[in-house]
mmCIF file of C-alpha atoms in Angstrom:
data_model
loop_
_atom_site.group_PDB
_atom_site.id
_atom_site.type_symbol
_atom_site.label_atom_id
_atom_site.label_comp_id
_atom_site.label_asym_id
_atom_site.label_seq_id
_atom_site.Cartn_x
_atom_site.Cartn_y
_atom_site.Cartn_z
ATOM 1 C CA UNK A 61 121.502 53.628 89.556
ATOM 2 C CA UNK A 62 124.721 55.321 88.422
ATOM 3 C CA UNK A 63 125.958 58.537 90.035
ATOM 4 C CA UNK A 64 125.742 61.575 87.695
ATOM 5 C CA UNK A 65 129.005 63.232 86.804
ATOM 6 C CA UNK A 66 127.764 66.562 88.102
ATOM 7 C CA UNK A 67 124.998 67.651 90.402
ATOM 8 C CA UNK A 68 123.513 70.613 88.557
ATOM 9 C CA UNK A 69 121.213 71.438 91.467
ATOM 10 C CA UNK A 70 124.264 72.072 93.648
ATOM 11 C CA UNK A 71 126.326 73.610 90.865
ATOM 12 C CA UNK A 72 129.064 71.006 91.219
ATOM 13 C CA UNK A 73 131.673 70.464 88.510
ATOM 14 C CA UNK A 74 134.186 67.785 87.658
ATOM 15 C CA UNK A 75 137.841 68.809 87.427
ATOM 16 C CA UNK A 76 137.477 68.883 83.629
ATOM 17 C CA UNK A 77 134.531 71.277 83.881
ATOM 18 C CA UNK A 78 136.338 73.411 86.473
ATOM 19 C CA UNK A 79 139.396 73.688 84.256
ATOM 20 C CA UNK A 80 137.281 74.649 81.247
ATOM 21 C CA UNK A 81 135.376 77.274 83.259
ATOM 22 C CA UNK A 82 138.644 78.944 84.279
ATOM 23 C CA UNK A 83 140.424 78.529 80.957
ATOM 24 C CA UNK A 84 143.117 76.213 82.347
ATOM 25 C CA UNK A 85 144.269 72.748 81.440
ATOM 26 C CA UNK A 86 143.214 69.897 83.695
ATOM 27 C CA UNK A 87 146.870 69.245 84.487
ATOM 28 C CA UNK A 88 147.427 72.845 85.614
ATOM 29 C CA UNK A 89 144.201 72.801 87.617
ATOM 30 C CA UNK A 90 145.252 69.635 89.432
ATOM 31 C CA UNK A 91 148.688 71.117 90.097
ATOM 32 C CA UNK A 92 147.219 74.294 91.596
ATOM 33 C CA UNK A 93 144.944 72.147 93.749
ATOM 34 C CA UNK A 94 147.963 70.131 94.955
ATOM 35 C CA UNK A 95 149.578 73.410 96.074
ATOM 36 C CA UNK A 96 146.536 74.261 98.170
ATOM 37 C CA UNK A 97 145.512 77.204 95.985
ATOM 38 C CA UNK A 98 141.907 75.942 96.026
ATOM 39 C CA UNK A 99 139.956 74.332 98.890
ATOM 40 C CA UNK A 100 139.661 70.528 99.051
ATOM 41 C CA UNK A 101 137.058 69.114 96.637
ATOM 42 C CA UNK A 102 133.554 68.043 97.576
ATOM 43 C CA UNK A 103 133.448 64.249 97.774
ATOM 44 C CA UNK A 104 130.633 62.082 96.438
ATOM 45 C CA UNK A 105 131.843 58.572 97.110
ATOM 46 C CA UNK A 106 135.097 58.239 95.230
ATOM 47 C CA UNK A 107 134.313 61.178 92.944
ATOM 48 C CA UNK A 108 135.717 64.676 93.537
ATOM 49 C CA UNK A 109 133.595 67.699 92.647
ATOM 50 C CA UNK A 110 134.162 71.438 92.666
ATOM 51 C CA UNK A 111 131.865 74.423 93.116
ATOM 52 C CA UNK A 112 131.855 78.187 92.606
ATOM 53 C CA UNK A 113 134.249 78.727 95.535
ATOM 54 C CA UNK A 114 136.859 76.596 93.819
ATOM 55 C CA UNK A 115 136.325 78.533 90.589
ATOM 56 C CA UNK A 116 136.608 81.856 92.461
ATOM 57 C CA UNK A 117 139.925 80.760 93.988
ATOM 58 C CA UNK A 118 141.321 79.810 90.586
ATOM 59 C CA UNK A 119 140.216 83.107 89.063
ATOM 60 C CA UNK A 120 141.911 84.928 91.930
ATOM 61 C CA UNK A 121 145.092 82.947 91.257
ATOM 62 C CA UNK A 122 145.001 83.996 87.604
ATOM 63 C CA UNK A 123 144.515 87.649 88.576
ATOM 64 C CA UNK A 124 147.592 87.438 90.812
ATOM 65 C CA UNK A 125 149.593 85.789 88.034
ATOM 66 C CA UNK A 126 148.662 88.635 85.684
ATOM 67 C CA UNK A 127 150.398 90.950 88.155
ATOM 68 C CA UNK A 128 153.575 88.882 88.026
ATOM 69 C CA UNK A 129 153.172 87.062 91.353
ATOM 70 C CA UNK A 130 155.118 83.808 91.610
ATOM 71 C CA UNK A 131 153.272 80.660 92.670
ATOM 72 C CA UNK A 132 155.116 80.812 95.986
ATOM 73 C CA UNK A 133 153.868 84.353 96.593
ATOM 74 C CA UNK A 134 150.361 83.326 95.536
ATOM 75 C CA UNK A 135 150.426 80.447 98.033
ATOM 76 C CA UNK A 136 151.192 82.932 100.789
ATOM 77 C CA UNK A 137 148.420 85.260 99.629
ATOM 78 C CA UNK A 138 145.841 82.462 99.532
ATOM 79 C CA UNK A 139 146.886 81.199 102.968
ATOM 80 C CA UNK A 140 146.400 84.700 104.407
ATOM 81 C CA UNK A 141 142.796 84.916 103.186
ATOM 82 C CA UNK A 142 140.319 84.919 106.096
ATOM 83 C CA UNK A 143 138.904 81.464 106.800
ATOM 84 C CA UNK A 144 135.398 82.906 106.517
ATOM 85 C CA UNK A 145 136.023 84.495 103.087
ATOM 86 C CA UNK A 146 133.035 83.855 100.824
ATOM 87 C CA UNK A 147 132.326 84.231 97.115
ATOM 88 C CA UNK A 148 131.643 87.926 97.516
ATOM 89 C CA UNK A 149 134.945 88.505 99.319
ATOM 90 C CA UNK A 150 136.873 86.678 96.609
ATOM 91 C CA UNK A 151 135.079 88.639 93.894
ATOM 92 C CA UNK A 152 136.097 91.903 95.566
ATOM 93 C CA UNK A 153 139.685 90.717 95.907
ATOM 94 C CA UNK A 154 139.742 89.773 92.235
ATOM 95 C CA UNK A 155 138.164 93.063 91.207
ATOM 96 C CA UNK A 156 140.903 95.002 92.988
ATOM 97 C CA UNK A 157 143.624 92.777 91.505
ATOM 98 C CA UNK A 158 142.442 92.601 87.913
ATOM 99 C CA UNK A 159 145.179 93.948 85.666
ATOM 100 C CA UNK A 160 144.557 97.355 84.111
ATOM 101 C CA UNK A 161 146.334 96.133 80.989
ATOM 102 C CA UNK A 162 144.606 94.020 78.367
ATOM 103 C CA UNK A 163 147.882 92.183 77.745
ATOM 104 C CA UNK A 164 149.718 90.300 80.490
ATOM 105 C CA UNK A 165 153.442 90.515 81.231
ATOM 106 C CA UNK A 166 155.586 88.165 79.112
ATOM 107 C CA UNK A 167 158.716 86.323 80.268
ATOM 108 C CA UNK A 168 161.310 86.291 77.450
ATOM 109 C CA UNK A 169 164.927 85.402 76.790
ATOM 110 C CA UNK A 170 167.242 88.159 75.581
ATOM 111 C CA UNK A 171 167.025 86.773 72.042
ATOM 112 C CA UNK A 172 163.227 86.760 72.099
ATOM 113 C CA UNK A 173 163.228 90.250 73.616
ATOM 114 C CA UNK A 174 165.473 91.578 70.843
ATOM 115 C CA UNK A 175 163.211 89.956 68.272
ATOM 116 C CA UNK A 176 160.251 91.689 69.898
ATOM 117 C CA UNK A 177 162.135 95.000 69.863
ATOM 118 C CA UNK A 178 163.268 94.541 66.265
ATOM 119 C CA UNK A 179 166.824 95.580 67.183
ATOM 120 C CA UNK A 180 169.813 94.500 69.266
ATOM 121 C CA UNK A 181 169.669 95.616 72.890
ATOM 122 C CA UNK A 182 172.953 96.576 74.515
ATOM 123 C CA UNK A 183 173.309 96.572 78.332
ATOM 124 C CA UNK A 184 172.694 100.342 78.471
ATOM 125 C CA UNK A 185 169.546 99.872 76.339
ATOM 126 C CA UNK A 186 168.249 97.262 78.773
ATOM 127 C CA UNK A 187 169.071 99.521 81.724
ATOM 128 C CA UNK A 188 167.156 102.397 80.130
ATOM 129 C CA UNK A 189 164.130 100.230 79.404
ATOM 130 C CA UNK A 190 164.176 99.009 83.010
ATOM 131 C CA UNK A 191 164.366 102.579 84.302
ATOM 132 C CA UNK A 192 161.362 103.437 82.104
ATOM 133 C CA UNK A 193 159.428 100.609 83.816
ATOM 134 C CA UNK A 194 158.697 98.822 80.537
ATOM 135 C CA UNK A 195 161.032 95.932 81.367
ATOM 136 C CA UNK A 196 161.959 93.912 84.453
ATOM 137 C CA UNK A 197 164.600 91.250 85.005
ATOM 138 C CA UNK A 198 163.743 87.755 86.186
ATOM 139 C CA UNK A 199 167.001 85.869 86.570
ATOM 140 C CA UNK A 200 168.354 85.212 83.080
ATOM 141 C CA UNK A 201 165.025 86.227 81.544
ATOM 142 C CA UNK A 202 163.182 89.498 81.098
ATOM 143 C CA UNK A 203 159.600 90.479 81.869
ATOM 144 C CA UNK A 204 158.262 92.512 78.971
ATOM 145 C CA UNK A 205 155.525 94.931 80.043
ATOM 146 C CA UNK A 206 152.556 95.733 77.777
ATOM 147 C CA UNK A 207 154.094 99.155 76.992
ATOM 148 C CA UNK A 208 157.479 97.684 76.006
ATOM 149 C CA UNK A 209 157.047 98.816 72.386
ATOM 150 C CA UNK A 210 156.572 102.403 73.604
ATOM 151 C CA UNK A 211 159.924 102.301 75.377
ATOM 152 C CA UNK A 212 161.640 100.879 72.295
ATOM 153 C CA UNK A 213 160.145 103.589 70.087
ATOM 154 C CA UNK A 214 161.289 106.282 72.522
ATOM 155 C CA UNK A 215 164.869 105.035 72.184
ATOM 156 C CA UNK A 216 164.717 105.775 68.443
ATOM 157 C CA UNK A 217 163.863 109.444 69.037
ATOM 158 C CA UNK A 218 166.858 111.787 68.750
ATOM 159 C CA UNK A 219 166.812 113.244 72.261
ATOM 160 C CA UNK A 220 169.315 112.748 75.099
ATOM 161 C CA UNK A 221 168.730 109.606 77.104
ATOM 162 C CA UNK A 222 169.031 111.670 80.253
ATOM 163 C CA UNK A 223 165.902 113.535 79.117
ATOM 164 C CA UNK A 224 164.045 110.240 78.610
ATOM 165 C CA UNK A 225 165.095 109.144 82.074
ATOM 166 C CA UNK A 226 163.965 112.408 83.674
ATOM 167 C CA UNK A 227 160.602 112.308 81.877
ATOM 168 C CA UNK A 228 160.089 108.653 82.821
ATOM 169 C CA UNK A 229 160.888 109.394 86.469
ATOM 170 C CA UNK A 230 158.416 112.288 86.505
ATOM 171 C CA UNK A 231 155.636 110.210 84.937
ATOM 172 C CA UNK A 232 156.172 107.278 87.289
ATOM 173 C CA UNK A 233 156.372 109.499 90.365
ATOM 174 C CA UNK A 234 153.156 111.363 89.621
ATOM 175 C CA UNK A 235 151.283 108.275 88.387
ATOM 176 C CA UNK A 236 152.116 106.319 91.533
ATOM 177 C CA UNK A 237 150.935 109.229 93.679
ATOM 178 C CA UNK A 238 147.707 109.522 91.682
ATOM 179 C CA UNK A 239 147.018 105.771 91.757
ATOM 180 C CA UNK A 240 147.683 105.608 95.508
ATOM 181 C CA UNK A 241 145.245 108.449 96.165
ATOM 182 C CA UNK A 242 142.556 107.023 93.882
ATOM 183 C CA UNK A 243 142.949 103.562 95.427
ATOM 184 C CA UNK A 244 142.598 105.015 98.924
ATOM 185 C CA UNK A 245 139.394 106.780 97.839
ATOM 186 C CA UNK A 246 138.036 103.581 96.286
ATOM 187 C CA UNK A 247 138.710 101.566 99.427
ATOM 188 C CA UNK A 248 137.448 104.177 101.886
ATOM 189 C CA UNK A 249 134.331 105.318 100.022
ATOM 190 C CA UNK A 250 133.290 102.307 97.925
ATOM 191 C CA UNK A 251 134.795 98.955 98.944
ATOM 192 C CA UNK A 252 134.840 99.279 102.750
ATOM 193 C CA UNK A 253 131.251 100.615 103.048
ATOM 194 C CA UNK A 254 130.114 97.822 100.728
ATOM 195 C CA UNK A 255 131.829 95.183 102.864
ATOM 196 C CA UNK A 256 130.093 96.472 105.988
ATOM 197 C CA UNK A 257 126.652 95.991 104.443
ATOM 198 C CA UNK A 258 124.534 92.889 103.981
ATOM 199 C CA UNK A 259 124.475 91.541 100.450
ATOM 200 C CA UNK A 260 123.331 88.575 98.419
ATOM 201 C CA UNK A 261 126.001 86.464 96.686
ATOM 202 C CA UNK A 262 125.113 87.967 93.303
ATOM 203 C CA UNK A 263 125.959 91.435 94.632
ATOM 204 C CA UNK A 264 129.650 90.525 94.596
ATOM 205 C CA UNK A 265 129.540 89.953 90.850
ATOM 206 C CA UNK A 266 127.792 93.275 90.337
ATOM 207 C CA UNK A 267 130.416 95.050 92.440
ATOM 208 C CA UNK A 268 133.159 93.400 90.381
ATOM 209 C CA UNK A 269 131.515 94.709 87.213
ATOM 210 C CA UNK A 270 131.228 98.159 88.806
ATOM 211 C CA UNK A 271 134.930 98.222 89.636
ATOM 212 C CA UNK A 272 135.743 97.124 86.064
ATOM 213 C CA UNK A 273 133.703 100.040 84.694
ATOM 214 C CA UNK A 274 135.383 102.422 87.129
ATOM 215 C CA UNK A 275 138.755 101.165 85.890
ATOM 216 C CA UNK A 276 137.861 101.952 82.270
ATOM 217 C CA UNK A 277 136.390 105.361 83.083
ATOM 218 C CA UNK A 278 139.364 106.254 85.273
ATOM 219 C CA UNK A 279 141.777 105.530 82.413
ATOM 220 C CA UNK A 280 139.737 107.751 80.107
ATOM 221 C CA UNK A 281 139.586 110.500 82.746
ATOM 222 C CA UNK A 282 143.366 110.385 83.293
ATOM 223 C CA UNK A 283 144.073 110.732 79.554
ATOM 224 C CA UNK A 284 141.544 113.533 79.173
ATOM 225 C CA UNK A 285 142.834 115.277 82.302
ATOM 226 C CA UNK A 286 146.413 115.166 81.031
ATOM 227 C CA UNK A 287 145.340 116.591 77.674
ATOM 228 C CA UNK A 288 143.475 119.454 79.356
ATOM 229 C CA UNK A 289 146.384 120.198 81.674
ATOM 230 C CA UNK A 290 148.837 120.171 78.753
ATOM 231 C CA UNK A 291 146.646 122.560 76.768
ATOM 232 C CA UNK A 292 146.375 124.848 79.791
ATOM 233 C CA UNK A 293 150.169 124.957 80.108
ATOM 234 C CA UNK A 294 150.454 125.831 76.398
ATOM 235 C CA UNK A 295 147.908 128.628 76.754
ATOM 236 C CA UNK A 296 149.721 130.063 79.786
ATOM 237 C CA UNK A 297 153.056 130.005 77.936
ATOM 238 C CA UNK A 298 151.513 131.877 74.995
ATOM 239 C CA UNK A 299 150.170 134.701 77.149
ATOM 240 C CA UNK A 300 153.339 134.896 79.223
ATOM 241 C CA UNK A 301 151.878 133.760 82.573
#
């Protein structure tokens, strides 16, 4: 009797099925496996199979890549994971790492970057875009952030560049403080208490969905909060406070 390609009862997958489940090519999946980014496969004779833990590792790798981590840095991150980490732990890690942007960072040459900007970019233009945190350098290439077009549009506004720089510094400073405080609250009051409890494997997926909803609602709350604060400042200026 021939051996089935997959054992559905155990949820095992071939490398082709694993790659498809994670949205990768088989070649890339094999390469990541060769780097040790996923655990060794389950062996059935000469056949290699993969399960949900392998898929969870690959999804974690993709989340790290979305944040601009190099493969070398990802290797170090994966190696530092606790040996006893389970599906739930990996789901929580992925939930905390999932990019807040719908579009990932892009690595472009200067020519491709100028095409994206729709204009030539002099060295001082590039420096300004970097200072506005919409662009990073990566050797001879550039990492275009999802809000790159916002930075380019700002450069077309007839205001001193020093003013753009000061406004960008203020936004980044206050946003980093806000994100740090919110992240500390999330860890201390949501993630850590959850980790200390007893849960079924499916609970990890539900927690990941909860964190995703919190991410969306937090973005909406930040925008609404800024609008309210701005309106309050306008009202105070009108009454002379």
